[in-house]
PDB file of C-alpha atoms in Angstrom:
ATOM      1  CA  MET A   1      72.591 -15.420  -3.351  1.00  0.00           C
ATOM      2  CA  LYS A   2      71.405 -15.726  -6.953  1.00  0.00           C
ATOM      3  CA  LEU A   3      69.245 -18.691  -5.966  1.00  0.00           C
ATOM      4  CA  LYS A   4      67.575 -16.718  -3.162  1.00  0.00           C
ATOM      5  CA  ILE A   5      66.755 -13.862  -5.542  1.00  0.00           C
ATOM      6  CA  GLN A   6      65.255 -16.316  -8.059  1.00  0.00           C
ATOM      7  CA  GLN A   7      63.184 -17.938  -5.314  1.00  0.00           C
ATOM      8  CA  SER A   8      61.960 -14.529  -4.145  1.00  0.00           C
ATOM      9  CA  LEU A   9      60.998 -13.542  -7.686  1.00  0.00           C
ATOM     10  CA  SER A  10      59.164 -16.832  -8.155  1.00  0.00           C
ATOM     11  CA  LEU A  11      57.172 -16.334  -4.967  1.00  0.00           C
ATOM     12  CA  LEU A  12      56.336 -12.773  -5.992  1.00  0.00           C
ATOM     13  CA  LEU A  13      55.130 -13.961  -9.395  1.00  0.00           C
ATOM     14  CA  ILE A  14      52.977 -16.685  -7.830  1.00  0.00           C
ATOM     15  CA  GLY A  15      51.484 -14.128  -5.440  1.00  0.00           C
ATOM     16  CA  LEU A  16      50.624 -11.786  -8.304  1.00  0.00           C
ATOM     17  CA  LEU A  17      48.989 -14.630 -10.228  1.00  0.00           C
ATOM     18  CA  VAL A  18      46.883 -15.631  -7.181  1.00  0.00           C
ATOM     19  CA  CYS A  19      45.754 -12.037  -6.603  1.00  0.00           C
ATOM     20  CA  SER A  20      44.882 -11.673 -10.267  1.00  0.00           C
ATOM     21  CA  CYS A  21      42.809 -14.884 -10.241  1.00  0.00           C
ATOM     22  CA  THR A  22      41.044 -13.889  -7.019  1.00  0.00           C
ATOM     23  CA  SER A  23      40.246 -10.430  -8.370  1.00  0.00           C
ATOM     24  CA  SER A  24      38.994 -11.952 -11.607  1.00  0.00           C
ATOM     25  CA  ASN A  25      36.781 -14.426  -9.714  1.00  0.00           C
ATOM     26  CA  GLN A  26      35.392 -11.685  -7.492  1.00  0.00           C
ATOM     27  CA  SER A  27      34.677  -9.531 -10.538  1.00  0.00           C
ATOM     28  CA  THR A  28      32.928 -12.428 -12.280  1.00  0.00           C
ATOM     29  CA  GLU A  29      30.854 -13.209  -9.165  1.00  0.00           C
ATOM     30  CA  SER A  30      29.919  -9.535  -8.834  1.00  0.00           C
ATOM     31  CA  GLU A  31      28.890  -9.369 -12.497  1.00  0.00           C
ATOM     32  CA  GLU A  32      26.818 -12.553 -12.129  1.00  0.00           C
ATOM     33  CA  ALA A  33      25.086 -11.165  -9.025  1.00  0.00           C
ATOM     34  CA  SER A  34      24.343  -7.897 -10.832  1.00  0.00           C
ATOM     35  CA  THR A  35      22.955  -9.801 -13.813  1.00  0.00           C
ATOM     36  CA  GLU A  36      20.721 -11.928 -11.559  1.00  0.00           C
ATOM     37  CA  GLU A  37      19.522  -8.803  -9.736  1.00  0.00           C
ATOM     38  CA  ALA A  38      18.716  -7.047 -13.021  1.00  0.00           C
ATOM     39  CA  ALA A  39      16.855 -10.116 -14.273  1.00  0.00           C
ATOM     40  CA  VAL A  40      14.305 -10.081 -11.417  1.00  0.00           C
ATOM     41  CA  GLU A  41      10.923  -9.140 -12.881  1.00  0.00           C
ATOM     42  CA  ILE A  42       8.288  -7.179 -11.006  1.00  0.00           C
ATOM     43  CA  THR A  43       4.988  -9.045 -11.149  1.00  0.00           C
ATOM     44  CA  LEU A  44       1.449  -8.250 -10.035  1.00  0.00           C
ATOM     45  CA  THR A  45      -0.958 -11.122  -9.390  1.00  0.00           C
ATOM     46  CA  LYS A  46      -4.418 -11.320  -7.876  1.00  0.00           C
ATOM     47  CA  ALA A  47      -4.325 -12.411  -4.226  1.00  0.00           C
ATOM     48  CA  PRO A  48      -6.087 -15.625  -3.188  1.00  0.00           C
ATOM     49  CA  ALA A  49      -9.555 -15.388  -1.687  1.00  0.00           C
ATOM     50  CA  SER A  50      -9.727 -14.265   1.930  1.00  0.00           C
ATOM     51  CA  PRO A  51     -12.349 -14.830   4.646  1.00  0.00           C
ATOM     52  CA  ASN A  52     -15.619 -13.269   3.581  1.00  0.00           C
ATOM     53  CA  PHE A  53     -17.180 -10.725   5.919  1.00  0.00           C
ATOM     54  CA  GLN A  54     -20.264 -10.132   3.800  1.00  0.00           C
ATOM     55  CA  ASP A  55     -22.413  -9.204   6.823  1.00  0.00           C
ATOM     56  CA  ALA A  56     -19.874  -6.865   8.430  1.00  0.00           C
ATOM     57  CA  THR A  57     -21.118  -3.302   8.799  1.00  0.00           C
ATOM     58  CA  MET A  58     -19.953   0.014  10.203  1.00  0.00           C
ATOM     59  CA  THR A  59     -22.111   3.074  10.764  1.00  0.00           C
ATOM     60  CA  LYS A  60     -21.189   6.441  12.185  1.00  0.00           C
ATOM     61  CA  THR A  61     -23.077   7.240  15.368  1.00  0.00           C
ATOM     62  CA  ASP A  62     -21.512  10.528  16.447  1.00  0.00           C
ATOM     63  CA  ILE A  63     -18.815  13.122  15.814  1.00  0.00           C
ATOM     64  CA  THR A  64     -17.506  15.851  18.108  1.00  0.00           C
ATOM     65  CA  ILE A  65     -15.313  18.750  16.967  1.00  0.00           C
ATOM     66  CA  GLU A  66     -13.455  20.950  19.454  1.00  0.00           C
ATOM     67  CA  GLU A  67     -11.213  23.865  18.572  1.00  0.00           C
ATOM     68  CA  THR A  68      -7.734  23.844  20.128  1.00  0.00           C
ATOM     69  CA  ASP A  69      -4.969  26.454  19.867  1.00  0.00           C
ATOM     70  CA  SER A  70      -4.170  25.802  16.204  1.00  0.00           C
ATOM     71  CA  LEU A  71      -6.164  22.728  15.156  1.00  0.00           C
ATOM     72  CA  PHE A  72      -9.553  21.115  15.565  1.00  0.00           C
ATOM     73  CA  ALA A  73      -9.818  17.894  17.560  1.00  0.00           C
ATOM     74  CA  LEU A  74     -12.321  15.424  16.132  1.00  0.00           C
ATOM     75  CA  ASN A  75     -13.663  12.243  17.610  1.00  0.00           C
ATOM     76  CA  ASN A  76     -15.619   9.919  15.339  1.00  0.00           C
ATOM     77  CA  SER A  77     -17.728   7.170  16.915  1.00  0.00           C
ATOM     78  CA  PHE A  78     -18.618   4.121  14.821  1.00  0.00           C
ATOM     79  CA  ASP A  79     -20.863   1.156  15.465  1.00  0.00           C
ATOM     80  CA  VAL A  80     -19.201  -1.996  14.078  1.00  0.00           C
ATOM     81  CA  ALA A  81     -21.303  -5.144  13.714  1.00  0.00           C
ATOM     82  CA  ASN A  82     -20.473  -8.725  12.663  1.00  0.00           C
ATOM     83  CA  TYR A  83     -16.770  -7.918  12.747  1.00  0.00           C
ATOM     84  CA  GLU A  84     -14.325  -8.126  15.639  1.00  0.00           C
ATOM     85  CA  LEU A  85     -11.843  -5.285  15.859  1.00  0.00           C
ATOM     86  CA  GLY A  86      -8.547  -6.397  17.392  1.00  0.00           C
ATOM     87  CA  ALA A  87      -8.892 -10.061  16.337  1.00  0.00           C
ATOM     88  CA  GLN A  88      -6.442 -11.777  14.015  1.00  0.00           C
ATOM     89  CA  THR A  89      -8.009 -12.663  10.662  1.00  0.00           C
ATOM     90  CA  GLU A  90      -8.132 -16.463  10.596  1.00  0.00           C
ATOM     91  CA  ASP A  91      -5.769 -16.965   7.634  1.00  0.00           C
ATOM     92  CA  ALA A  92      -3.242 -14.273   8.646  1.00  0.00           C
ATOM     93  CA  ALA A  93      -0.471 -16.779   9.418  1.00  0.00           C
ATOM     94  CA  THR A  94      -0.660 -18.360   5.957  1.00  0.00           C
ATOM     95  CA  ARG A  95      -0.909 -15.275   3.731  1.00  0.00           C
ATOM     96  CA  GLY A  96       2.831 -14.590   3.671  1.00  0.00           C
ATOM     97  CA  ILE A  97       2.403 -10.800   3.780  1.00  0.00           C
ATOM     98  CA  ALA A  98       2.771  -8.037   6.352  1.00  0.00           C
ATOM     99  CA  ASN A  99       0.255  -8.447   9.174  1.00  0.00           C
ATOM    100  CA  SER A 100      -0.695  -6.282  12.142  1.00  0.00           C
ATOM    101  CA  GLY A 101      -0.125  -7.927  15.496  1.00  0.00           C
ATOM    102  CA  LYS A 102      -2.919  -5.732  16.852  1.00  0.00           C
ATOM    103  CA  GLY A 103      -5.478  -7.461  14.655  1.00  0.00           C
ATOM    104  CA  GLN A 104      -8.389  -6.306  12.528  1.00  0.00           C
ATOM    105  CA  HIS A 105      -8.990  -2.585  12.419  1.00  0.00           C
ATOM    106  CA  ILE A 106     -10.427   0.457  10.647  1.00  0.00           C
ATOM    107  CA  HIS A 107      -8.590   2.272   7.865  1.00  0.00           C
ATOM    108  CA  TYR A 108      -9.324   5.971   8.261  1.00  0.00           C
ATOM    109  CA  ILE A 109      -8.477   8.154   5.243  1.00  0.00           C
ATOM    110  CA  VAL A 110      -8.739  11.922   4.891  1.00  0.00           C
ATOM    111  CA  ASN A 111      -8.657  13.454   1.385  1.00  0.00           C
ATOM    112  CA  ASN A 112      -7.048  10.258   0.045  1.00  0.00           C
ATOM    113  CA  GLY A 113      -3.970  10.714   2.214  1.00  0.00           C
ATOM    114  CA  PRO A 114      -2.192   7.755   3.883  1.00  0.00           C
ATOM    115  CA  TYR A 115      -4.596   5.902   6.151  1.00  0.00           C
ATOM    116  CA  ALA A 116      -4.431   5.760   9.924  1.00  0.00           C
ATOM    117  CA  ALA A 117      -5.175   2.348  11.486  1.00  0.00           C
ATOM    118  CA  HIS A 118      -7.577   2.309  14.436  1.00  0.00           C
ATOM    119  CA  TYR A 119      -8.271  -0.797  16.509  1.00  0.00           C
ATOM    120  CA  MET A 120     -11.288   0.518  18.420  1.00  0.00           C
ATOM    121  CA  SER A 121     -14.546   1.997  17.192  1.00  0.00           C
ATOM    122  CA  ASP A 122     -13.730   5.529  18.396  1.00  0.00           C
ATOM    123  CA  VAL A 123     -11.478   7.293  15.880  1.00  0.00           C
ATOM    124  CA  PRO A 124      -9.804  10.561  16.925  1.00  0.00           C
ATOM    125  CA  ASP A 125      -8.207  13.033  14.505  1.00  0.00           C
ATOM    126  CA  GLU A 126      -6.748  16.529  14.343  1.00  0.00           C
ATOM    127  CA  LEU A 127      -7.381  18.788  11.355  1.00  0.00           C
ATOM    128  CA  GLU A 128      -6.824  22.358  10.303  1.00  0.00           C
ATOM    129  CA  ALA A 129      -9.812  24.459   9.250  1.00  0.00           C
ATOM    130  CA  GLY A 130     -10.961  23.286   5.825  1.00  0.00           C
ATOM    131  CA  ASN A 131     -13.134  20.959   3.793  1.00  0.00           C
ATOM    132  CA  TYR A 132     -12.458  17.237   3.842  1.00  0.00           C
ATOM    133  CA  VAL A 133     -13.654  13.937   2.450  1.00  0.00           C
ATOM    134  CA  VAL A 134     -13.358  11.266   5.135  1.00  0.00           C
ATOM    135  CA  LEU A 135     -13.471   7.582   4.218  1.00  0.00           C
ATOM    136  CA  ALA A 136     -13.385   4.801   6.816  1.00  0.00           C
ATOM    137  CA  PHE A 137     -13.600   1.077   6.077  1.00  0.00           C
ATOM    138  CA  LEU A 138     -13.032  -2.217   7.851  1.00  0.00           C
ATOM    139  CA  SER A 139      -9.695  -3.945   7.320  1.00  0.00           C
ATOM    140  CA  ARG A 140      -8.457  -7.475   7.905  1.00  0.00           C
ATOM    141  CA  SER A 141      -5.432  -7.836  10.178  1.00  0.00           C
ATOM    142  CA  TYR A 142      -3.151  -7.974   7.102  1.00  0.00           C
ATOM    143  CA  HIS A 143      -4.596  -4.651   5.884  1.00  0.00           C
ATOM    144  CA  GLU A 144      -6.857  -6.014   3.155  1.00  0.00           C
ATOM    145  CA  SER A 145     -10.043  -3.951   2.965  1.00  0.00           C
ATOM    146  CA  VAL A 146     -13.444  -5.504   3.524  1.00  0.00           C
ATOM    147  CA  LYS A 147     -15.304  -4.662   0.326  1.00  0.00           C
ATOM    148  CA  SER A 148     -18.862  -5.603   1.275  1.00  0.00           C
ATOM    149  CA  GLU A 149     -21.581  -3.021   0.834  1.00  0.00           C
ATOM    150  CA  GLY A 150     -21.983  -1.966   4.471  1.00  0.00           C
ATOM    151  CA  ALA A 151     -18.336  -2.103   5.538  1.00  0.00           C
ATOM    152  CA  TYR A 152     -17.442   1.529   4.863  1.00  0.00           C
ATOM    153  CA  PHE A 153     -18.512   5.072   5.675  1.00  0.00           C
ATOM    154  CA  ILE A 154     -17.788   8.224   3.658  1.00  0.00           C
ATOM    155  CA  GLU A 155     -18.778  11.859   4.150  1.00  0.00           C
ATOM    156  CA  ASN A 156     -17.870  15.466   3.510  1.00  0.00           C
ATOM    157  CA  ILE A 157     -16.769  17.372   6.617  1.00  0.00           C
ATOM    158  CA  THR A 158     -16.305  21.119   6.996  1.00  0.00           C
ATOM    159  CA  VAL A 159     -14.073  22.086   9.911  1.00  0.00           C
ATOM    160  CA  GLY A 160     -13.761  25.626  11.241  1.00  0.00           C
ATOM    161  CA  ASP A 161     -14.888  28.947   9.819  1.00  0.00           C
ATOM    162  CA  VAL A 162     -14.437  28.329   6.087  1.00  0.00           C
ATOM    163  CA  ASP A 163     -16.743  28.407   3.098  1.00  0.00           C
ATOM    164  CA  PRO A 164     -18.215  24.926   2.719  1.00  0.00           C
ATOM    165  CA  ALA A 165     -17.180  22.985  -0.392  1.00  0.00           C
ATOM    166  CA  GLU A 166     -18.318  19.424  -0.913  1.00  0.00           C
ATOM    167  CA  ALA A 167     -17.045  16.725  -3.242  1.00  0.00           C
ATOM    168  CA  ASP A 168     -19.658  14.871  -5.263  1.00  0.00           C
ATOM    169  CA  LEU A 169     -19.758  11.485  -3.548  1.00  0.00           C
ATOM    170  CA  THR A 170     -22.058   9.989  -6.189  1.00  0.00           C
ATOM    171  CA  THR A 171     -19.346   9.959  -8.901  1.00  0.00           C
ATOM    172  CA  PRO A 172     -16.544   7.357  -9.352  1.00  0.00           C
ATOM    173  CA  HIS A 173     -13.746   7.606  -6.780  1.00  0.00           C
ATOM    174  CA  LEU A 174     -10.497   5.688  -6.266  1.00  0.00           C
ATOM    175  CA  PHE A 175      -8.870   5.692  -2.816  1.00  0.00           C
ATOM    176  CA  TYR A 176      -5.356   4.354  -2.235  1.00  0.00           C
ATOM    177  CA  SER A 177      -4.811   1.987   0.702  1.00  0.00           C
ATOM    178  CA  ARG A 178      -1.758  -0.312   0.399  1.00  0.00           C
ATOM    179  CA  PRO A 179       1.216  -0.627   0.221  1.00  0.00           C
ATOM    180  CA  LYS A 180       2.242   1.871   2.854  1.00  0.00           C
ATOM    181  CA  GLY A 181       5.321   2.734   4.921  1.00  0.00           C
ATOM    182  CA  THR A 182       8.355   0.480   5.348  1.00  0.00           C
ATOM    183  CA  TYR A 183       8.627  -3.280   4.744  1.00  0.00           C
ATOM    184  CA  SER A 184      11.534  -5.327   6.057  1.00  0.00           C
ATOM    185  CA  GLY A 185      12.780  -8.917   6.085  1.00  0.00           C
ATOM    186  CA  ALA A 186      10.361 -11.546   4.832  1.00  0.00           C
ATOM    187  CA  ASP A 187       7.631  -8.937   4.319  1.00  0.00           C
ATOM    188  CA  THR A 188       9.527  -7.558   1.293  1.00  0.00           C
ATOM    189  CA  ALA A 189       9.075 -10.735  -0.778  1.00  0.00           C
ATOM    190  CA  LYS A 190       5.350 -10.228  -1.339  1.00  0.00           C
ATOM    191  CA  VAL A 191       3.756  -6.804  -0.905  1.00  0.00           C
ATOM    192  CA  MET A 192      -0.006  -6.340  -1.073  1.00  0.00           C
ATOM    193  CA  LEU A 193      -1.583  -3.667  -3.255  1.00  0.00           C
ATOM    194  CA  ASP A 194      -5.122  -2.685  -2.288  1.00  0.00           C
ATOM    195  CA  PHE A 195      -7.453   0.220  -2.986  1.00  0.00           C
ATOM    196  CA  TYR A 196     -11.055   1.248  -2.388  1.00  0.00           C
ATOM    197  CA  LEU A 197     -13.544   1.982  -5.167  1.00  0.00           C
ATOM    198  CA  LEU A 198     -16.792   3.920  -4.834  1.00  0.00           C
ATOM    199  CA  ASN A 199     -19.525   4.198  -7.468  1.00  0.00           C
ATOM    200  CA  GLU A 200     -17.396   2.263  -9.923  1.00  0.00           C
ATOM    201  CA  THR A 201     -17.103  -1.185 -11.483  1.00  0.00           C
ATOM    202  CA  ILE A 202     -13.945  -2.183 -13.350  1.00  0.00           C
ATOM    203  CA  SER A 203     -13.629  -4.904 -15.983  1.00  0.00           C
ATOM    204  CA  GLU A 204     -11.525  -6.127 -18.911  1.00  0.00           C
ATOM    205  CA  GLU A 205     -13.782  -4.385 -21.423  1.00  0.00           C
ATOM    206  CA  GLY A 206     -14.624  -1.273 -19.407  1.00  0.00           C
ATOM    207  CA  ASN A 207     -12.985   1.023 -16.878  1.00  0.00           C
ATOM    208  CA  LYS A 208      -9.797  -0.141 -15.164  1.00  0.00           C
ATOM    209  CA  VAL A 209      -7.253   0.760 -12.523  1.00  0.00           C
ATOM    210  CA  LYS A 210      -3.800   1.329 -13.978  1.00  0.00           C
ATOM    211  CA  ALA A 211      -0.997   0.545 -11.536  1.00  0.00           C
ATOM    212  CA  THR A 212       2.477   1.856 -12.352  1.00  0.00           C
ATOM    213  CA  ILE A 213       5.075   0.205 -10.113  1.00  0.00           C
ATOM    214  CA  ASN A 214       8.641   1.435 -10.476  1.00  0.00           C
ATOM    215  CA  GLY A 215       7.795   2.372 -14.061  1.00  0.00           C
ATOM    216  CA  ASN A 216       6.122  -0.968 -14.905  1.00  0.00           C
ATOM    217  CA  GLU A 217       2.478  -0.665 -15.972  1.00  0.00           C
ATOM    218  CA  PHE A 218      -0.234  -3.162 -15.012  1.00  0.00           C
ATOM    219  CA  MET A 219      -3.956  -3.088 -15.784  1.00  0.00           C
ATOM    220  CA  ILE A 220      -6.246  -4.194 -12.953  1.00  0.00           C
ATOM    221  CA  THR A 221      -9.678  -5.294 -14.151  1.00  0.00           C
ATOM    222  CA  GLU A 222     -11.160  -6.661 -10.920  1.00  0.00           C
ATOM    223  CA  TRP A 223     -11.631  -4.926  -7.581  1.00  0.00           C
ATOM    224  CA  ALA A 224      -9.476  -7.279  -5.527  1.00  0.00           C
ATOM    225  CA  PRO A 225      -6.183  -7.153  -3.638  1.00  0.00           C
ATOM    226  CA  HIS A 226      -3.050  -8.008  -5.611  1.00  0.00           C
ATOM    227  CA  TYR A 227       0.455  -9.107  -4.666  1.00  0.00           C
ATOM    228  CA  ILE A 228       3.548  -7.284  -5.914  1.00  0.00           C
ATOM    229  CA  GLU A 229       6.618  -9.517  -6.160  1.00  0.00           C
ATOM    230  CA  GLY A 230      10.143  -8.855  -7.395  1.00  0.00           C
ATOM    231  CA  LEU A 231      10.551  -5.391  -5.862  1.00  0.00           C
ATOM    232  CA  PRO A 232      14.213  -4.539  -5.173  1.00  0.00           C
ATOM    233  CA  LEU A 233      15.295  -3.202  -1.801  1.00  0.00           C
ATOM    234  CA  GLY A 234      15.105   0.561  -1.466  1.00  0.00           C
ATOM    235  CA  GLU A 235      12.322   2.932  -2.438  1.00  0.00           C
ATOM    236  CA  ALA A 236       9.435   1.760  -4.614  1.00  0.00           C
ATOM    237  CA  THR A 237       6.974   4.104  -6.310  1.00  0.00           C
ATOM    238  CA  ILE A 238       3.351   3.043  -6.837  1.00  0.00           C
ATOM    239  CA  LYS A 239       0.912   5.120  -8.862  1.00  0.00           C
ATOM    240  CA  LEU A 240      -2.770   4.234  -9.192  1.00  0.00           C
ATOM    241  CA  GLU A 241      -5.106   5.762 -11.783  1.00  0.00           C
ATOM    242  CA  LEU A 242      -8.779   5.152 -12.479  1.00  0.00           C
ATOM    243  CA  ILE A 243      -9.097   5.128 -16.278  1.00  0.00           C
ATOM    244  CA  ASP A 244     -11.856   4.573 -18.820  1.00  0.00           C
ATOM    245  CA  ALA A 245     -11.943   1.924 -21.561  1.00  0.00           C
ATOM    246  CA  GLU A 246      -9.893   4.191 -23.858  1.00  0.00           C
ATOM    247  CA  GLY A 247      -7.184   4.725 -21.240  1.00  0.00           C
ATOM    248  CA  ASN A 248      -8.195   8.258 -20.236  1.00  0.00           C
ATOM    249  CA  LEU A 249      -8.108   9.329 -16.600  1.00  0.00           C
ATOM    250  CA  ILE A 250     -11.607   9.529 -15.130  1.00  0.00           C
ATOM    251  CA  GLU A 251     -12.190  12.973 -13.673  1.00  0.00           C
ATOM    252  CA  GLY A 252     -12.220  13.162  -9.889  1.00  0.00           C
ATOM    253  CA  PRO A 253     -10.207  14.640  -7.016  1.00  0.00           C
ATOM    254  CA  PHE A 254      -8.693  11.305  -5.953  1.00  0.00           C
ATOM    255  CA  ASN A 255      -8.511   9.219  -9.136  1.00  0.00           C
ATOM    256  CA  SER A 256      -4.759   9.617  -9.611  1.00  0.00           C
ATOM    257  CA  VAL A 257      -2.484   9.047  -6.637  1.00  0.00           C
ATOM    258  CA  GLU A 258       1.192   8.206  -6.195  1.00  0.00           C
ATOM    259  CA  ARG A 259       2.992   6.898  -3.105  1.00  0.00           C
ATOM    260  CA  THR A 260       6.513   5.828  -2.193  1.00  0.00           C
ATOM    261  CA  VAL A 261       7.270   2.909   0.131  1.00  0.00           C
ATOM    262  CA  THR A 262      10.574   1.538   1.400  1.00  0.00           C
ATOM    263  CA  LEU A 263      11.858  -2.048   1.399  1.00  0.00           C
ATOM    264  CA  SER A 264      14.782  -2.844   3.687  1.00  0.00           C
ATOM    265  CA  GLU A 265      16.697  -5.933   4.823  1.00  0.00           C
TER     266      GLU A 265
END
């Protein structure tokens, strides 16, 4: 009987030792994983060159505005030349970033809000009565803006019975484009940041775009797309500011903008 009790106690002790070791190993592995996760650095690097659409142009040919019960229905008609809407940009498969399966398109932005993607040259919209700045520009299938001189259109629009108020479109303006929305799977590894500049040139010595990504500050000195890497899963906050050489915000209605995007498995 005594022998059985001793054997039982021995087995119990061995079991406790095994559980303790397992728990310790799991704790160590968890700590190592947390340390590795914390060590990931957010980086911002200029994207490689993309196909050049220097001759691409878009011009506005017509707009209709019809009043509905509570909103105004707009239809913008554009003439797009030397650029194929709906086609895949030739290097889309090798960029390693989010890409639209619907192909090249127009980014349509109202008052620097999130863009709407349109894959045909007619662009509908619905707006309340008010004054708006509308920017439209050509975009590659992976959402990188075409930055050639004729590849955009901007205008003030007054909708409904309101006092007209126009923004000065001859002064420097910064418009946010990407990132936008939700990224999942492989698209979370490398996220493109892109914006649109009007009446402005940035440089190392002069004006710049300051990008604050999850609290990390980066100075952008060339109007070009950039890749964000090292973002953790979850929500990411991106703030863009157009600043002068001394770091002061350049006055303008759109020159400071903040967005939140989501990265998921």
